[in-house]
CSV table of C-alpha atoms in Angstrom, one decimal:
chain,number,residue,atom,x,y,z
A,319,MET,CA,96.0,190.0,41.5
A,320,GLN,CA,94.8,187.2,43.9
A,321,MET,CA,91.4,188.9,44.1
A,322,ARG,CA,91.0,188.7,40.3
A,323,LYS,CA,91.4,184.9,40.4
A,324,LEU,CA,89.1,184.6,43.5
A,325,VAL,CA,86.1,186.5,42.0
A,326,PRO,CA,85.5,184.2,39.0
A,327,ALA,CA,85.9,181.1,41.3
A,328,VAL,CA,83.2,182.5,43.7
A,329,LEU,CA,80.9,183.4,40.8
A,330,ALA,CA,81.3,179.9,39.3
A,331,ALA,CA,80.6,178.3,42.7
A,332,THR,CA,77.5,180.5,43.2
A,333,ALA,CA,76.2,179.6,39.7
A,334,PHE,CA,76.8,175.9,40.3
A,335,ALA,CA,74.9,176.1,43.6
A,336,PHE,CA,72.0,177.9,41.8
A,337,VAL,CA,71.8,175.2,39.2
A,338,LEU,CA,71.7,172.5,41.8
A,339,THR,CA,68.9,174.3,43.7
A,340,GLY,CA,66.9,174.4,40.5
A,341,CYS,CA,67.0,170.6,40.3
A,342,THR,CA,65.3,170.2,43.7
A,343,GLU,CA,62.2,172.1,42.6
A,344,THR,CA,59.2,170.3,44.1
A,345,GLY,CA,56.4,172.4,42.6
A,346,PRO,CA,54.4,171.4,39.5
A,347,THR,CA,55.8,172.0,36.0
A,348,GLN,CA,52.2,172.2,34.6
A,349,ASN,CA,48.6,172.4,35.8
A,350,PHE,CA,45.7,171.9,33.4
A,351,SER,CA,42.1,170.8,33.1
A,352,GLY,CA,41.6,167.2,31.9
A,353,LEU,CA,44.0,164.3,31.6
A,354,PRO,CA,47.4,164.0,30.0
A,355,ASP,CA,47.6,163.2,26.3
A,356,GLU,CA,47.6,159.4,25.7
A,357,GLU,CA,50.8,159.6,23.6
A,358,GLU,CA,52.6,161.0,26.6
A,359,ILE,CA,51.5,158.3,29.1
A,360,VAL,CA,53.9,155.5,29.8
A,361,ASN,CA,51.8,153.8,32.5
A,362,GLU,CA,48.9,154.7,34.8
A,363,SER,CA,47.4,153.8,38.1
A,364,GLU,CA,44.3,151.5,38.2
A,365,GLY,CA,41.1,151.9,40.2
A,366,GLY,CA,41.5,155.4,41.5
A,367,ALA,CA,39.4,157.2,38.8
A,368,ASP,CA,36.2,156.3,40.6
A,369,GLN,CA,37.4,158.0,43.8
A,370,GLY,CA,38.7,161.0,41.8
A,371,LEU,CA,42.4,160.3,41.9
A,372,GLN,CA,44.7,159.0,39.1
A,373,ALA,CA,48.5,159.0,38.6
A,374,PHE,CA,50.5,158.6,35.4
A,375,TRP,CA,54.2,158.1,34.4
A,376,LEU,CA,54.9,160.6,31.6
A,377,GLN,CA,57.9,161.3,29.4
A,378,GLU,CA,59.5,157.8,29.9
A,379,GLY,CA,59.1,158.1,33.6
A,380,SER,CA,60.9,161.5,34.1
A,381,GLN,CA,57.6,163.1,35.1
A,382,ILE,CA,54.6,162.1,37.3
A,383,ALA,CA,51.1,163.4,36.6
A,384,VAL,CA,48.4,163.4,39.2
A,385,ALA,CA,44.8,164.0,38.2
A,386,ILE,CA,42.3,165.0,40.9
A,387,SER,CA,38.7,165.1,40.0
A,388,GLY,CA,36.3,167.7,41.3
A,389,SER,CA,34.5,170.9,40.4
A,390,SER,CA,35.7,172.3,37.1
A,391,THR,CA,35.3,175.9,38.3
A,392,CYS,CA,37.0,175.3,41.7
A,393,PRO,CA,39.7,172.6,41.0
A,394,VAL,CA,42.1,171.2,43.6
A,395,VAL,CA,45.6,171.2,42.2
A,396,GLY,CA,48.9,169.7,43.2
A,397,SER,CA,51.2,172.3,44.6
A,398,LYS,CA,54.2,170.2,45.9
A,399,ILE,CA,55.6,166.7,45.7
A,400,ASP,CA,57.5,165.2,48.7
A,401,VAL,CA,59.2,161.8,48.9
A,402,ILE,CA,57.9,160.0,52.0
A,403,GLU,CA,59.8,156.8,51.5
A,404,PRO,CA,62.6,156.6,48.9
A,405,GLU,CA,63.2,153.6,46.6
A,406,ASN,CA,64.0,150.3,48.4
A,407,GLU,CA,62.2,151.7,51.5
A,408,GLY,CA,58.7,151.8,50.0
A,409,ASN,CA,58.8,154.2,47.0
A,410,VAL,CA,56.1,156.6,48.3
A,411,VAL,CA,55.5,160.2,47.3
A,412,GLU,CA,52.9,162.6,48.7
A,413,ILE,CA,51.3,165.4,46.8
A,414,THR,CA,50.3,168.6,48.7
A,415,THR,CA,47.2,170.2,47.2
A,416,ARG,CA,45.5,173.6,47.2
A,417,PRO,CA,42.1,174.6,46.0
A,418,ILE,CA,41.7,177.2,43.3
A,419,SER,CA,38.4,179.0,43.6
A,420,SER,CA,37.2,181.2,40.7
A,421,GLY,CA,33.7,182.0,42.1
A,422,PRO,CA,30.7,179.7,42.6
A,423,CYS,CA,31.7,176.1,42.3
A,424,THR,CA,29.9,173.8,39.9
A,425,MET,CA,28.7,170.3,40.9
A,426,ASP,CA,30.5,168.5,38.1
A,427,PHE,CA,33.3,165.9,38.5
A,428,VAL,CA,36.1,166.8,36.1
A,429,PRO,CA,39.8,165.8,36.3
A,430,HIS,CA,42.5,168.5,36.8
A,431,THR,CA,46.1,167.4,36.2
A,432,SER,CA,49.3,168.6,37.9
A,433,VAL,CA,52.6,167.4,36.5
A,434,PHE,CA,55.8,167.1,38.6
A,435,TRP,CA,59.4,166.1,37.8
A,436,THR,CA,60.0,162.6,39.2
A,437,PRO,CA,62.2,163.0,42.3
A,438,ASP,CA,65.7,161.5,42.2
A,439,THR,CA,65.1,159.3,45.2
A,440,VAL,CA,62.2,157.3,43.8
A,441,THR,CA,62.4,154.7,41.0
A,442,THR,CA,60.3,153.8,38.0
A,443,ALA,CA,61.5,150.1,38.4
A,444,GLU,CA,59.3,149.6,41.4
A,445,PRO,CA,55.6,150.4,41.9
A,446,LEU,CA,55.2,154.0,43.2
A,447,VAL,CA,52.6,154.8,45.8
A,448,VAL,CA,51.1,158.3,45.3
A,449,ARG,CA,49.3,159.8,48.3
A,450,VAL,CA,47.0,162.8,48.1
A,451,GLY,CA,45.3,163.7,51.3
A,452,ASP,CA,43.7,160.5,52.7
A,453,GLN,CA,43.7,158.7,49.3
A,454,GLU,CA,46.5,156.8,47.6
A,455,VAL,CA,47.0,155.0,44.3
A,456,GLU,CA,49.7,152.7,43.1
A,457,LEU,CA,51.5,153.6,39.9
A,458,PRO,CA,52.8,150.4,38.3
A,459,ILE,CA,56.4,149.9,37.1
A,460,LYS,CA,57.1,152.1,34.1
């Protein structure tokens, strides 16, 4: 009789832990060629487009998009977002990238966007520094 009560409790705890782990996903929710749709953009970084890096607040700040320009046939995409300094300590995230090669690379300069959920430990109420490799841009307050 005790075992029958214990099994549902263990299953519920396991399901709850699984849901919590899903919330900590740091990989991109989307990757696509081009820039985000203008109607989705809440605010965007300034000055980085010339160096091939732009960042955007999307969906009222619940998502961060990072556009990295390079070859359209061999784009560099965001693969992971990490909080380097949480809110009130700098508000800095770092995007890990990986190249995608699909054969010979063209010499064009086209943006490719990776979209991530905004980590819980950063805020849209302070400027957010977004680092990609040795570059960084500042995403203004949402």
